[in-house]
Short mmCIF file of C-alpha atoms and ligand atoms in Angstrom, two decimals:
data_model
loop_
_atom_site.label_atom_id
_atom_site.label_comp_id
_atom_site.label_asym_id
_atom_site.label_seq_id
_atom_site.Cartn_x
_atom_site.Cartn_y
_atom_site.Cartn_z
CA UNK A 180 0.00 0.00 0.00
CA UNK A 181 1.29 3.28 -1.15
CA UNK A 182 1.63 5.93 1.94
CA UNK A 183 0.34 9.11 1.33
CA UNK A 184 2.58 11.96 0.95
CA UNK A 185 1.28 14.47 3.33
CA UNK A 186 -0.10 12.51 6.72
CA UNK A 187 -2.31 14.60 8.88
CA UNK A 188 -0.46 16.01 12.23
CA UNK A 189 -1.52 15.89 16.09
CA UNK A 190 0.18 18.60 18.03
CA UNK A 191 0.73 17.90 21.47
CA UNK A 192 0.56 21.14 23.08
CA UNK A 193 1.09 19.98 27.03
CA UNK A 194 3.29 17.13 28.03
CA UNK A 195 2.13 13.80 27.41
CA UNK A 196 3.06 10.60 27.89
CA UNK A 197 4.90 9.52 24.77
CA UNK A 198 4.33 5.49 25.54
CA UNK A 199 0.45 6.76 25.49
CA UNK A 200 0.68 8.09 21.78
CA UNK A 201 1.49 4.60 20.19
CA UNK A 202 -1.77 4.18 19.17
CA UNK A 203 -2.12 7.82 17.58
CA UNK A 204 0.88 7.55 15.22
CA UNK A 205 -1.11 4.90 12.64
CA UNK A 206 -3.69 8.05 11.91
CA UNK A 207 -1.29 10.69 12.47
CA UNK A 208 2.49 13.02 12.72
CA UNK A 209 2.96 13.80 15.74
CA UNK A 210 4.73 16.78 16.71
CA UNK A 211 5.64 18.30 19.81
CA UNK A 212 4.42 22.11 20.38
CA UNK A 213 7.11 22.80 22.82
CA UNK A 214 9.67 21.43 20.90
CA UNK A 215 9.53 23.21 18.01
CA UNK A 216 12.17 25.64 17.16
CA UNK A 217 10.24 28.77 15.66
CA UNK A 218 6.35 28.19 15.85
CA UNK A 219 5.45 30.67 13.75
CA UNK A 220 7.57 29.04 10.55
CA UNK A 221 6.19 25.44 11.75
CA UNK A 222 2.09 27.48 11.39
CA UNK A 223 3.12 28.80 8.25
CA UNK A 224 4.82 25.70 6.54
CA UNK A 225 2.39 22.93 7.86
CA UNK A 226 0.10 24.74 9.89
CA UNK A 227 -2.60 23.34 7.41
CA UNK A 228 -1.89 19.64 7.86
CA UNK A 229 -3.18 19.76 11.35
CA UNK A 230 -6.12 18.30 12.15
CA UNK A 231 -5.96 17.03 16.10
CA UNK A 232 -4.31 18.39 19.01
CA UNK A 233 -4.06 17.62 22.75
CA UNK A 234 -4.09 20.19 25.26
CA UNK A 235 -5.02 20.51 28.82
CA UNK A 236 -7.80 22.82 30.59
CA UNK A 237 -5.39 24.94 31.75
CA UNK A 238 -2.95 25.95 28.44
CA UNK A 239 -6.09 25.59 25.96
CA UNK A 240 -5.50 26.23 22.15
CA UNK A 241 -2.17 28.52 21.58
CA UNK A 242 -3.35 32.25 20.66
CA UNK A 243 -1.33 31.88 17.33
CA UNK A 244 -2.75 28.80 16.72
CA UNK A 245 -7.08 30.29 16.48
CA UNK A 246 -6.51 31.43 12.96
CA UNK A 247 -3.75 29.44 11.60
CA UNK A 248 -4.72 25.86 11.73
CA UNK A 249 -7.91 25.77 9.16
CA UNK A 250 -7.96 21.84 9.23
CA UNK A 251 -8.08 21.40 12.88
CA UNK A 252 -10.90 18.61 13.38
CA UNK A 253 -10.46 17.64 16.83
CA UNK A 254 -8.96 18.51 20.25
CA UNK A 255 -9.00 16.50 23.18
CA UNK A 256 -8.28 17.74 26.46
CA UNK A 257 -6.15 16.00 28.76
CA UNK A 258 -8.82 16.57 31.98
CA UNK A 259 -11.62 17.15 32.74
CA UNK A 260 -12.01 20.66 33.20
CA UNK A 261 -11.59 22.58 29.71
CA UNK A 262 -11.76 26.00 30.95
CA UNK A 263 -9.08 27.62 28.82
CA UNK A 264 -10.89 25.73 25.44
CA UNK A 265 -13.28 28.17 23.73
CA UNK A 266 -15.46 25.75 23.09
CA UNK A 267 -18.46 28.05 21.03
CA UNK A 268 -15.33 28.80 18.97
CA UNK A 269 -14.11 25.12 18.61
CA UNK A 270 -17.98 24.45 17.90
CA UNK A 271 -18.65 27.65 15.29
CA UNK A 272 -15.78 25.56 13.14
CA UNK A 273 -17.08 22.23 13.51
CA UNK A 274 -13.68 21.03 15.95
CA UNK A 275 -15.03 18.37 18.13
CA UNK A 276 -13.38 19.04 21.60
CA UNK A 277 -13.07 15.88 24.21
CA UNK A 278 -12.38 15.54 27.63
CA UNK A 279 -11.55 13.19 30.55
CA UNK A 280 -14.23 12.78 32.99
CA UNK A 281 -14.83 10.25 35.55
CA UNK A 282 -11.86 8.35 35.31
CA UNK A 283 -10.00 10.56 37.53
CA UNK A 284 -12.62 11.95 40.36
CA UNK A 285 -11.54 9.32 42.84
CA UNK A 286 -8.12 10.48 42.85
CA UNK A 287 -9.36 14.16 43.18
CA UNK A 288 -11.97 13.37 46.10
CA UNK A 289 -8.91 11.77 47.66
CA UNK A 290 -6.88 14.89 47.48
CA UNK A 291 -9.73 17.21 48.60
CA UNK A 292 -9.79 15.21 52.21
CA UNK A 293 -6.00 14.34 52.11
CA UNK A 294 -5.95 18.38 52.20
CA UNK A 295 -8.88 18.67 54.42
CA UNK A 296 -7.17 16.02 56.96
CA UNK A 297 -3.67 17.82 56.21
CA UNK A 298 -5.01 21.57 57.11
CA UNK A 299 -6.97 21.14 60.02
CA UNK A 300 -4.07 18.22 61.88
CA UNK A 301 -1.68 20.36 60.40
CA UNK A 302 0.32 17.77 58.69
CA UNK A 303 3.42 19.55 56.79
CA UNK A 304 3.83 21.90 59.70
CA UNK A 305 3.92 18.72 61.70
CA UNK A 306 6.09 16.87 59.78
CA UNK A 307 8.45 20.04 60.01
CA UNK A 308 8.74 19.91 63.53
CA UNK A 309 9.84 16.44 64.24
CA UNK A 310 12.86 17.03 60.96
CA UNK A 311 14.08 20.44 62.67
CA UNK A 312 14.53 18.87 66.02
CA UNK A 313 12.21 21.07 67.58
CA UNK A 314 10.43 18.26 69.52
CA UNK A 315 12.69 17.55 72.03
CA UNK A 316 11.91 21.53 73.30
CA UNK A 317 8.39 20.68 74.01
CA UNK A 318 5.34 19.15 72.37
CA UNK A 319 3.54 20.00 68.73
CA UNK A 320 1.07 22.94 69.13
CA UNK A 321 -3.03 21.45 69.60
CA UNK A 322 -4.68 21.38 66.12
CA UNK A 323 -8.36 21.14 65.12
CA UNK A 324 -10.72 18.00 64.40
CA UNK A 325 -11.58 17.07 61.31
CA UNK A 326 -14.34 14.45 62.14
CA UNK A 327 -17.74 15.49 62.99
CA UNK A 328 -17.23 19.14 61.08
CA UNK A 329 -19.62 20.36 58.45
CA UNK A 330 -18.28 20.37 55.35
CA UNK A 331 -19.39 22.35 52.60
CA UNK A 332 -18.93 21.45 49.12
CA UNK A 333 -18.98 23.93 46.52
CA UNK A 334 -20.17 22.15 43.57
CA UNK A 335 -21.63 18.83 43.81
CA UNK A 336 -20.59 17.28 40.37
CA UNK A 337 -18.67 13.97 39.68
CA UNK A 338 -16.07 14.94 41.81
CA UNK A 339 -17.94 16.68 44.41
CA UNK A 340 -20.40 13.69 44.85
CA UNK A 341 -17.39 11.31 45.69
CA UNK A 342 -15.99 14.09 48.17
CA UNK A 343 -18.75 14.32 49.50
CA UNK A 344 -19.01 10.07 50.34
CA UNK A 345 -15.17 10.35 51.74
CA UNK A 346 -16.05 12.76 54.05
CA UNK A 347 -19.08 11.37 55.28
CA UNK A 348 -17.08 8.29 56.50
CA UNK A 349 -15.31 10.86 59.09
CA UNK A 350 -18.86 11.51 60.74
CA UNK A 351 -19.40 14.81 59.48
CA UNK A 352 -22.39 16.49 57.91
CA UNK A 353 -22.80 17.21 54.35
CA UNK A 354 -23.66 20.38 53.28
CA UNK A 355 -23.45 21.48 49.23
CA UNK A 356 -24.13 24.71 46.85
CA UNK A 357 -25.02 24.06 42.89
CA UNK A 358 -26.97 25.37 40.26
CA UNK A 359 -29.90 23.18 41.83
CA UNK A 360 -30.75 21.02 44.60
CA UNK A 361 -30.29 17.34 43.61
CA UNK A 362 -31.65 13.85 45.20
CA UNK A 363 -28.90 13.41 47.97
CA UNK A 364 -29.19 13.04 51.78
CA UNK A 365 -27.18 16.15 52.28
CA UNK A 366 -28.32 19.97 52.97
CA UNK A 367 -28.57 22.14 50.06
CA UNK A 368 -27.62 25.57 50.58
CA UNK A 369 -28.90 28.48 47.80
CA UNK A 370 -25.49 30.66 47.74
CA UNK A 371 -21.67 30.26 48.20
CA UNK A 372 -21.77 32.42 51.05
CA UNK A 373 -24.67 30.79 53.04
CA UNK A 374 -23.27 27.43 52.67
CA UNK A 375 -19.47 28.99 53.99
CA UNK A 376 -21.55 30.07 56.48
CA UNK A 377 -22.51 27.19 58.19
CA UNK A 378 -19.22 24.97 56.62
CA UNK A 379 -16.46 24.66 58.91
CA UNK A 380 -14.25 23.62 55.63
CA UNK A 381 -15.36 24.86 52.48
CA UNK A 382 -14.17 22.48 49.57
CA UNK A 383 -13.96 23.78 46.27
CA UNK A 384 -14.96 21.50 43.40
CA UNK A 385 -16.53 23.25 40.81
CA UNK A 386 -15.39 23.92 36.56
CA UNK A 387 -12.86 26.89 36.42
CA UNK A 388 -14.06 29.81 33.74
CA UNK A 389 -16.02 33.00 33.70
CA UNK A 390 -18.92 31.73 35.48
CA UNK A 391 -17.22 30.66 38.85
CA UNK A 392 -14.56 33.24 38.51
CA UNK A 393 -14.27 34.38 41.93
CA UNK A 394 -16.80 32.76 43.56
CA UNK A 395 -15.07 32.23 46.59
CA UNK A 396 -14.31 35.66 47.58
CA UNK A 397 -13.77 38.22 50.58
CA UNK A 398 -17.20 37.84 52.13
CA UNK A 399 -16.97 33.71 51.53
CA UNK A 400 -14.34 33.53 53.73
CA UNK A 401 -14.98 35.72 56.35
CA UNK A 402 -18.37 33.69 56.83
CA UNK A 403 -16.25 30.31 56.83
CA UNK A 404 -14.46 32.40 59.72
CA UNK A 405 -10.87 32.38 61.32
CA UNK A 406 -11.54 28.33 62.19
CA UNK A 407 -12.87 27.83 59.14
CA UNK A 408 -10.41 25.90 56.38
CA UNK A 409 -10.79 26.33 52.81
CA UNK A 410 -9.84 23.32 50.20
CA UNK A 411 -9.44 24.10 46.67
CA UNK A 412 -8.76 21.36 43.92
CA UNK A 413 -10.93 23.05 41.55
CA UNK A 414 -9.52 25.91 39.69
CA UNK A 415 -7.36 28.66 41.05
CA UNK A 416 -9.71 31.04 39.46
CA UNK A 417 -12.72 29.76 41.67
CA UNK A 418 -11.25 31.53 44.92
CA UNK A 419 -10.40 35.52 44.76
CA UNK A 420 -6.37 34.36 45.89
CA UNK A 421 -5.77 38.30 47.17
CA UNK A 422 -8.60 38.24 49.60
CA UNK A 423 -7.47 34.74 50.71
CA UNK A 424 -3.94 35.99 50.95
CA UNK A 425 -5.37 39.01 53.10
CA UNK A 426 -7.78 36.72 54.81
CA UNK A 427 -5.59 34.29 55.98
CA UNK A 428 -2.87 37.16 57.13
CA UNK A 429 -5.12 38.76 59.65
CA UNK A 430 -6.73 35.68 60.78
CA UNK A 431 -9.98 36.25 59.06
CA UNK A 432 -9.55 32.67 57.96
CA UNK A 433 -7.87 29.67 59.76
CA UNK A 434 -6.72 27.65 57.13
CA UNK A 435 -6.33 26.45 53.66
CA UNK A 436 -5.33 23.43 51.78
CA UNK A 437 -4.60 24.39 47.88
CA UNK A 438 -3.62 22.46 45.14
CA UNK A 439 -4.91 24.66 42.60
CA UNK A 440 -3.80 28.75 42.27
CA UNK A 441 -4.67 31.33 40.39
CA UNK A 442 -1.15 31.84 38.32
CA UNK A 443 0.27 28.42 38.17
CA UNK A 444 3.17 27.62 38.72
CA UNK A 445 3.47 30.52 40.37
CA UNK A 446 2.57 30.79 44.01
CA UNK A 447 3.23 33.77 45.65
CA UNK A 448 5.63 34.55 48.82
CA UNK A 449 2.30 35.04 51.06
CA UNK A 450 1.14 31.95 50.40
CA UNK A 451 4.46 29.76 50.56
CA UNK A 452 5.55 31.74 53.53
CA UNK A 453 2.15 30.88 55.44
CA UNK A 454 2.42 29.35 58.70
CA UNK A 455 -1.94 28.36 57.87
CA UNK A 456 -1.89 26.63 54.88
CA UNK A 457 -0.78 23.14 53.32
CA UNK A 458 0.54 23.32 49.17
CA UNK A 459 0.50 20.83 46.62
CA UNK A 460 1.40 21.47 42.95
CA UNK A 461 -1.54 20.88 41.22
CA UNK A 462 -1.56 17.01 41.67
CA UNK A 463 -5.10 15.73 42.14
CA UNK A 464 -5.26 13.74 39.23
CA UNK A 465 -1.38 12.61 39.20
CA UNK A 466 -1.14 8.64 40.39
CA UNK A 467 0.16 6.88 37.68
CA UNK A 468 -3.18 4.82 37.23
CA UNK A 469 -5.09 7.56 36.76
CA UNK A 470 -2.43 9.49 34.35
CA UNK A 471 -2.58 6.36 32.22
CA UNK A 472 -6.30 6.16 31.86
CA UNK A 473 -6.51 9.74 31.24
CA UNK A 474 -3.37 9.29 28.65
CA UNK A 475 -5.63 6.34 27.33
CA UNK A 476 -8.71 8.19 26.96
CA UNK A 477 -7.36 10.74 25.10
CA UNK A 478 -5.85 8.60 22.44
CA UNK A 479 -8.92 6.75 22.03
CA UNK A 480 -10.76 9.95 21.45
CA UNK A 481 -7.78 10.95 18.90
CA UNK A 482 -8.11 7.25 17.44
CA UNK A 483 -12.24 7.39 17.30
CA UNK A 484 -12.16 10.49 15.38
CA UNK A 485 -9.33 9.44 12.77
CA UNK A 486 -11.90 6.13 12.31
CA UNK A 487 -15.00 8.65 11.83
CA UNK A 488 -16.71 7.46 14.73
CA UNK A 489 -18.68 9.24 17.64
CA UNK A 490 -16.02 10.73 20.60
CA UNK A 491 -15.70 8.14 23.62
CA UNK A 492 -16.11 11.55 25.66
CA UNK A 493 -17.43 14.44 23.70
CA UNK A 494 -18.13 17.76 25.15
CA UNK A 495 -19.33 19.31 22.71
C1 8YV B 725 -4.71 17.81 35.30
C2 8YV B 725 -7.01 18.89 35.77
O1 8YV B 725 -3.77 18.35 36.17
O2 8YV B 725 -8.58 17.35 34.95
C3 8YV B 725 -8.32 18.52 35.18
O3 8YV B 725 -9.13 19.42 34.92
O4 8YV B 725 -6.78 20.00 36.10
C4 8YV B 725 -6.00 17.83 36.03
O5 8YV B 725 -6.48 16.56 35.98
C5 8YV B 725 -4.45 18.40 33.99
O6 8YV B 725 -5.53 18.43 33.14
C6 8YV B 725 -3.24 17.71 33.39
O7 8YV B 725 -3.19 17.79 32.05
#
């Protein structure tokens, strides 16, 4: 069989696993975004031959890349938030845009109470004391319960839902804030603010964008109060990072555990030099299981669409 001359190219825009992209290379070229010496030159000279990329929720499609790429069929995002996708744009020119849901929620609910459990014992700061030899001048500083707290979960999706059945098994209550009240056994609260209310840890898990941008703000966590601890493994936009900074500086807050922020990778000084909170570099979905189904996932999606068949996990 003759190959053709010209064979339709995937750009891989984030890292990816390269084991993952076997599959992809029968249907397509792959080439490496980050690796390629002058971008603009690569758009001009085979910008046309792309039809597929993978990207993340987070880096979306490349500004130079909206108006240069005229073949681009398909993108599939590797997560399951796809925030920084335009997806009415992707839509408007037919580019069918795929995500990874489900597969990884476990491994986020387990971070959300791994951070929950972390901020309120105090873990890190903890773990500090016994390396730095400070034990042996007297004994670790009381911390706060976690069981039998209300927990408030802001967004009660996918990931939310299994949050929410972690931290039930530590006797707490339940309480939630949505679009709408849904058929669970826990209290549904109208507003952000009422639910941070009567939360004494407010866990974010709700999509990133314009919609939730800042949801979490100055009055949010001045009603979770100074023993109040916020979780985020949502999106760093969700939570108004100044007013946390601020709030967590003058006590208006007790703590926070954050694996998400709003200028990754960068984390500012107030936040690293915090004596309140607990850090993690965006790593909710990162166990290798999880990597490799989401690394999985995406190639299928890749592979369905190179086959003309239906996405395995369309979004739009
Ligand atoms: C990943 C995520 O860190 O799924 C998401 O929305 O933010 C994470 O799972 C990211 O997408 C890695 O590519």
């Amino acid at each position: 069989m003759k190959t053709p001359v010209t064979r339709p190219i995937l750009l891989v825009v984030t890292p990816f696993a390269a084991e993952a992209l076997a599959p992809a290379r029968e249907h397509f070229e792959i080439v490496e975004w980050r690796a390629l010496p002058d971008a603009a030159v690569f758009l001009r000279e085979r910008g046309g031959r792309v039809v597929a990329m993978i990207t993340n929720g987070m880096a979306g499609v490349p500004a130079n890349c909206r108006d240069t790429l005229p073949n681009l069929a398909v993108i599939a995002c590797n997560g399951v938030g796809y925030d920084a996708i335009d997806v009415p744009w992707a839509t408007a020119r037919g580019i069918r845009v795929s995500n990874t849901p489900d597969i990884l929620s476990g491994d986020v609910a387990d971070l959300a109470v791994l951070l929950a459990l972390a901020a309120h014992r105090r873990l890190p700061q903890a773990d500090r004391f016994v390396r730095e030899g400070q034990w042996q001048a007297g004994p670790f500083p009381l911390a706060r319960r976690f069981w039998g707290s209300r927990v408030g979960i802001l967004g009660l999706g996918r990931i939310g839902r299994l949050i929410a059945r972690r931290a039930a098994a530590f006797d707490t209550q339940i309480g939630y804030c949505g679009r709408k009240p849904q058929d669970v056994p826990y209290t549904y609260f109208g507003s952000t603010d009422a639910l941070a209310e009567w939360a004494d840890v407010l866990i974010v898990a709700t999509p990133g964008g314009p919609d939730t941008r800042h949801l979490v703000g100055r009055e949010t966590l001045r009603a979770l109060g100074g023993d109040g601890v916020l979780v985020n493994v949502a999106r760093g936009s969700v939570v108004d990072q100044s007013a946390l900074i601020e709030a967590l500086g003058d006590g208006t807050l007790g703590a926070a555990g954050l694996d998400v922020f709003e200028d990754e990778p960068h984390v500012p000084p107030a936040l690293t030099g915090s004596d309140r909170v607990v850090l993690t570099p965006h790593i909710a979905s990162a166990t290798v299981q999880t990597r490799r189904a989401m690394a999985e996932l995406v190639v299928e999606n890749l592979t369905r669409h190179a086959r003309g068949l239906p996405l395995a996990t369309p979004v739009n």
